[in-house]
Short mmCIF file of C-alpha atoms in Angstrom, two decimals:
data_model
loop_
_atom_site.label_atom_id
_atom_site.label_comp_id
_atom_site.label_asym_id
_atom_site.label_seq_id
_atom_site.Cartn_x
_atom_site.Cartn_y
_atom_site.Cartn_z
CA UNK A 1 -5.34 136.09 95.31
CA UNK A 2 -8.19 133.59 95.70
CA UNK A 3 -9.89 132.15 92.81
CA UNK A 4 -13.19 131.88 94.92
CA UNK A 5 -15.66 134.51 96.46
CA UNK A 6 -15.36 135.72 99.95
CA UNK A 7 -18.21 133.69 101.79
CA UNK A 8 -16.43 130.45 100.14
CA UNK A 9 -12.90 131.40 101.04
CA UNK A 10 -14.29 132.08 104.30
CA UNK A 11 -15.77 128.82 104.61
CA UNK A 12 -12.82 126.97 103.16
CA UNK A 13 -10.66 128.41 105.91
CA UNK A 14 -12.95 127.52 108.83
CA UNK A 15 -12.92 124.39 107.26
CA UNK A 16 -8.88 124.12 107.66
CA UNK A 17 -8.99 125.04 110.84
CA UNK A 18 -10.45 121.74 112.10
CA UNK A 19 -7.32 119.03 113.24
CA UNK A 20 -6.70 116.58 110.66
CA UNK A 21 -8.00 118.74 107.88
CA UNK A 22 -6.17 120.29 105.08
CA UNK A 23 -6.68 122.83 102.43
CA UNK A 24 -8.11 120.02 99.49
CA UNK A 25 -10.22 118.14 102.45
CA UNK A 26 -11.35 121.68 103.53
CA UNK A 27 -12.36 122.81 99.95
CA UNK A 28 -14.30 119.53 99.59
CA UNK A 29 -16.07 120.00 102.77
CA UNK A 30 -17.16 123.58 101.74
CA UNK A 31 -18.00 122.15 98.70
CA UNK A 32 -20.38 119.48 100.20
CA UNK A 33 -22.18 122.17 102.29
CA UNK A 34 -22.57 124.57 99.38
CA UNK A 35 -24.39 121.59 97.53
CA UNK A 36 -26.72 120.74 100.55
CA UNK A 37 -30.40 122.28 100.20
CA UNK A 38 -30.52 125.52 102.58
CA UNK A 39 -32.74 123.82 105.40
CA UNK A 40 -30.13 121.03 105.53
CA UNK A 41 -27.49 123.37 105.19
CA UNK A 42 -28.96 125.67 108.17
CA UNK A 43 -30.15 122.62 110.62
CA UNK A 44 -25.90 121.98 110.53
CA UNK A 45 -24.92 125.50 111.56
CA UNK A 46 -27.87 125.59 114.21
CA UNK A 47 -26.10 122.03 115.37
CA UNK A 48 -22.80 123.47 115.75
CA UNK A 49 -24.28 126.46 117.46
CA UNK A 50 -26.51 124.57 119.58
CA UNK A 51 -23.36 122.87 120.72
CA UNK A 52 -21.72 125.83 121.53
CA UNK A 53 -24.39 127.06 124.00
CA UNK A 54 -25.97 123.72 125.54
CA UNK A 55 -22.93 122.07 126.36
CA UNK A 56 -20.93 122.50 129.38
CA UNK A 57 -18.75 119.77 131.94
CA UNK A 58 -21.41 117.74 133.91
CA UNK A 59 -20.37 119.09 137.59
CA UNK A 60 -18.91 114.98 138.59
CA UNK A 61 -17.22 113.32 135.94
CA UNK A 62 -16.22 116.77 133.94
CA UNK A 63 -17.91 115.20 130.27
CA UNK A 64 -19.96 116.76 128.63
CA UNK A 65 -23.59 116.80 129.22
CA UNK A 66 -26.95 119.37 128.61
CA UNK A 67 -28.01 118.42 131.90
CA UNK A 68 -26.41 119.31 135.54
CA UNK A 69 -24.68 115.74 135.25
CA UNK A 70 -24.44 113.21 132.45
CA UNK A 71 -25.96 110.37 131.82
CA UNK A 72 -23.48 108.09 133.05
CA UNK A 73 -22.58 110.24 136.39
CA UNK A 74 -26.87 109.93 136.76
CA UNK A 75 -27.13 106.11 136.43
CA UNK A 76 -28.56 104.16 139.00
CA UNK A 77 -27.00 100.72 137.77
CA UNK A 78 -22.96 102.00 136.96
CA UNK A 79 -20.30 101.20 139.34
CA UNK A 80 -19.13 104.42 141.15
CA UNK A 81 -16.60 102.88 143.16
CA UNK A 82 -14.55 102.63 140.19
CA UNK A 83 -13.33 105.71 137.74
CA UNK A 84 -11.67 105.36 134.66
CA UNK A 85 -9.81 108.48 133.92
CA UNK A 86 -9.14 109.96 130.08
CA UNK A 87 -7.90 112.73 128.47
CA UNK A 88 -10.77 113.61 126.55
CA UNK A 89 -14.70 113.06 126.22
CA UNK A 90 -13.74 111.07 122.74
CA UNK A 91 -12.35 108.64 125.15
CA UNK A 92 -15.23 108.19 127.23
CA UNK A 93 -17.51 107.55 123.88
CA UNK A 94 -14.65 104.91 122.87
CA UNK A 95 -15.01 102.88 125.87
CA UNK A 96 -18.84 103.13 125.92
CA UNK A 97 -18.63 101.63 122.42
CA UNK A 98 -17.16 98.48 123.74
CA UNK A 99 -20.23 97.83 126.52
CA UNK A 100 -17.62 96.23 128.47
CA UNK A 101 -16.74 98.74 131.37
CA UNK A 102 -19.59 99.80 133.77
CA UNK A 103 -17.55 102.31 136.23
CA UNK A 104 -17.07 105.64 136.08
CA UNK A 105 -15.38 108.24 134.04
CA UNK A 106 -13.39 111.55 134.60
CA UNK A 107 -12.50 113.38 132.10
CA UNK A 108 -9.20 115.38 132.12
CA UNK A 109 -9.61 117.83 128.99
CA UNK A 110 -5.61 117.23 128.13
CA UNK A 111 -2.68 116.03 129.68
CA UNK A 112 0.61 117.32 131.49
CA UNK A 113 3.16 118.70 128.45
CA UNK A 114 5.26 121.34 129.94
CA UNK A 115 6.50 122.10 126.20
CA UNK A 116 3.21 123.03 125.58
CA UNK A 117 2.94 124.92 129.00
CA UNK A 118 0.34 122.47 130.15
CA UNK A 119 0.46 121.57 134.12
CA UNK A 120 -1.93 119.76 135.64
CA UNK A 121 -3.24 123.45 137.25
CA UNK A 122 -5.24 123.28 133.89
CA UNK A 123 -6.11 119.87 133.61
CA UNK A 124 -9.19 119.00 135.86
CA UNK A 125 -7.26 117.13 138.91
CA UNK A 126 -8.66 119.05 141.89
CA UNK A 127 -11.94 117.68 140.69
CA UNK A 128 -10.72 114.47 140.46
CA UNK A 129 -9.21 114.66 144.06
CA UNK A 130 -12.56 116.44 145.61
CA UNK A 131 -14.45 112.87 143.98
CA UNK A 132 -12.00 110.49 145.94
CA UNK A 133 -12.20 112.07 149.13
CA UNK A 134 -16.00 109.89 149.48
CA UNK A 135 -15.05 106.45 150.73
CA UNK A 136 -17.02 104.82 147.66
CA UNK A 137 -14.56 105.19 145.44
CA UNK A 138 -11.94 102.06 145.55
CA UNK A 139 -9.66 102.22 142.04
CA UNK A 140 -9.11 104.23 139.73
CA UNK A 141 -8.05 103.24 136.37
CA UNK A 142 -5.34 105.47 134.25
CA UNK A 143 -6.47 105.36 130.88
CA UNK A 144 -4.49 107.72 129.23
CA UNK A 145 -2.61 107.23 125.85
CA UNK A 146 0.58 105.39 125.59
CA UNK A 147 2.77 108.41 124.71
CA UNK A 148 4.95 110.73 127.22
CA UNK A 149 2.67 113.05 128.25
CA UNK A 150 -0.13 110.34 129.10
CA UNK A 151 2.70 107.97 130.74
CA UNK A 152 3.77 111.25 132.53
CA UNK A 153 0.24 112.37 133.77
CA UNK A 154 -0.45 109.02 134.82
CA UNK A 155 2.52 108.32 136.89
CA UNK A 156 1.84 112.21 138.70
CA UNK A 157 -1.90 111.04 139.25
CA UNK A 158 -1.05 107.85 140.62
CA UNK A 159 1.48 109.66 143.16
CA UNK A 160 -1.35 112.12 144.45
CA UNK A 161 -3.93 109.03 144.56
CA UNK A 162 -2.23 106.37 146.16
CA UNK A 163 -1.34 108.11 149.93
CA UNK A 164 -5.33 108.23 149.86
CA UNK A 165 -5.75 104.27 150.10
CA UNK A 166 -7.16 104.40 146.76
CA UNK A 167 -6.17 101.34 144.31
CA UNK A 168 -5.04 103.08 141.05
CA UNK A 169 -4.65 100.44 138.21
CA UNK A 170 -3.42 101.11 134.53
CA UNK A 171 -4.67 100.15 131.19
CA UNK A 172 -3.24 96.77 129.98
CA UNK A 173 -0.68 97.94 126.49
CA UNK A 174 0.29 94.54 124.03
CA UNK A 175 -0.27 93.73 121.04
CA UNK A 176 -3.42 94.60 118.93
CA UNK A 177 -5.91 92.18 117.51
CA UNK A 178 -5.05 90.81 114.18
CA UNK A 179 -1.29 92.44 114.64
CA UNK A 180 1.91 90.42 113.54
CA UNK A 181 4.96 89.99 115.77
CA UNK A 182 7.00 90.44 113.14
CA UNK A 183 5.97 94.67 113.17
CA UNK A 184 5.37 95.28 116.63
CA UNK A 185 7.98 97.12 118.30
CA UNK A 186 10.14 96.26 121.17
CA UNK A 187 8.44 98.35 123.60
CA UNK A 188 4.85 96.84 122.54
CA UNK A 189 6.44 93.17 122.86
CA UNK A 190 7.93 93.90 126.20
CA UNK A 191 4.79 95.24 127.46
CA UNK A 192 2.59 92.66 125.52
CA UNK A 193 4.92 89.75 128.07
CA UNK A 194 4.31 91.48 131.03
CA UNK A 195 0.81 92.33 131.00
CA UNK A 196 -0.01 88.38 129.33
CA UNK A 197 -3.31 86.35 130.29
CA UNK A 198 -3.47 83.09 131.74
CA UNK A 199 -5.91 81.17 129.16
#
């Protein structure tokens, strides 16, 4: 039996329901919300809720948006004959962040893990293959995570893409800034020597 009332137990457990969260961080998050004045405390919940019912996929690149399409998808000046594919909208904000890339995106919402009983029937690849049947589109880029399941959803991507004349490219892996040799391992070196720069 719970030391705390209901509506804070209740809380708590919401909380620990988040990835990456555990009971402690969850208490202390319930905690911090319990100590914020009630406006403050009501404009969150109305943010969370607000999320719920304004989002949805933008009808092109599958991200999420308020509008029919996203910003990106609606810019005059971005490159749509390239699309950079992820598994998730986090990886679209992650590569905005770096204001180097000015393509594309798609956004797959997952990746192919038949131990988790995910095919690509529930990813968002017949989107993806309705976008590159326009001739504008000339590469795509797999930018999916460097485990299995991305390697895996990449390579079946790249086999539906390529019979359409449609360069698909994949991230560059190696070694990360301010990394020592000495830790990497030998997967990360071999990769690091293949995919080197001339300087």
């Amino acid at each position: 039996m719970s030391a705390n009332a209901a509506p804070l137990e209740k809380l708590i457990e919401q909380f620990a329901k988040l990835p990456g969260i555990g009971r402690k961080g969850a208490t202390r998050l319930a905690y911090q919300v319990l100590g914020m004045p009630k406006a403050e405390a009501l404009e969150f919940a109305q943010a969370i809720a607000d999320a719920h019912e304004k989002l949805h996929r933008c009808k092109q690149c599958q991200n999420f948006t308020d509008a029919e399409i996203c910003p990106v998808c609606a810019s005059t000046t971005r490159d749509k004959t390239t699309i950079c594919v992820v598994e998730s909208p986090r990886d679209v904000t992650a590569f905005e962040r770096t204001r180097e890339y000015k393509g594309s995106y798609h956004v797959l919402h997952g990746l192919i893990s038949p131990m988790d009983g995910i095919g690509a029937e529930q990813l968002t690849v017949k989107e993806l293959l309705t976008r590159l049947a326009t001739d504008e589109v000339q590469e795509v880029i797999m930018a999916t995570n460097p485990t299995v399941e991305g390697e895996a959803t990449a390579m079946y991507l790249a086999k539906l893409i390529k019979p359409l004349g449609v360069k698909v490219s994949r991230l560059a892996y190696g070694l990360p800034v301010g990394g020592t040799l000495e830790y990497a391992d030998p997967t990360t070196l071999r990769r690091s020597l293949i995919s080197r720069d001339e300087l």
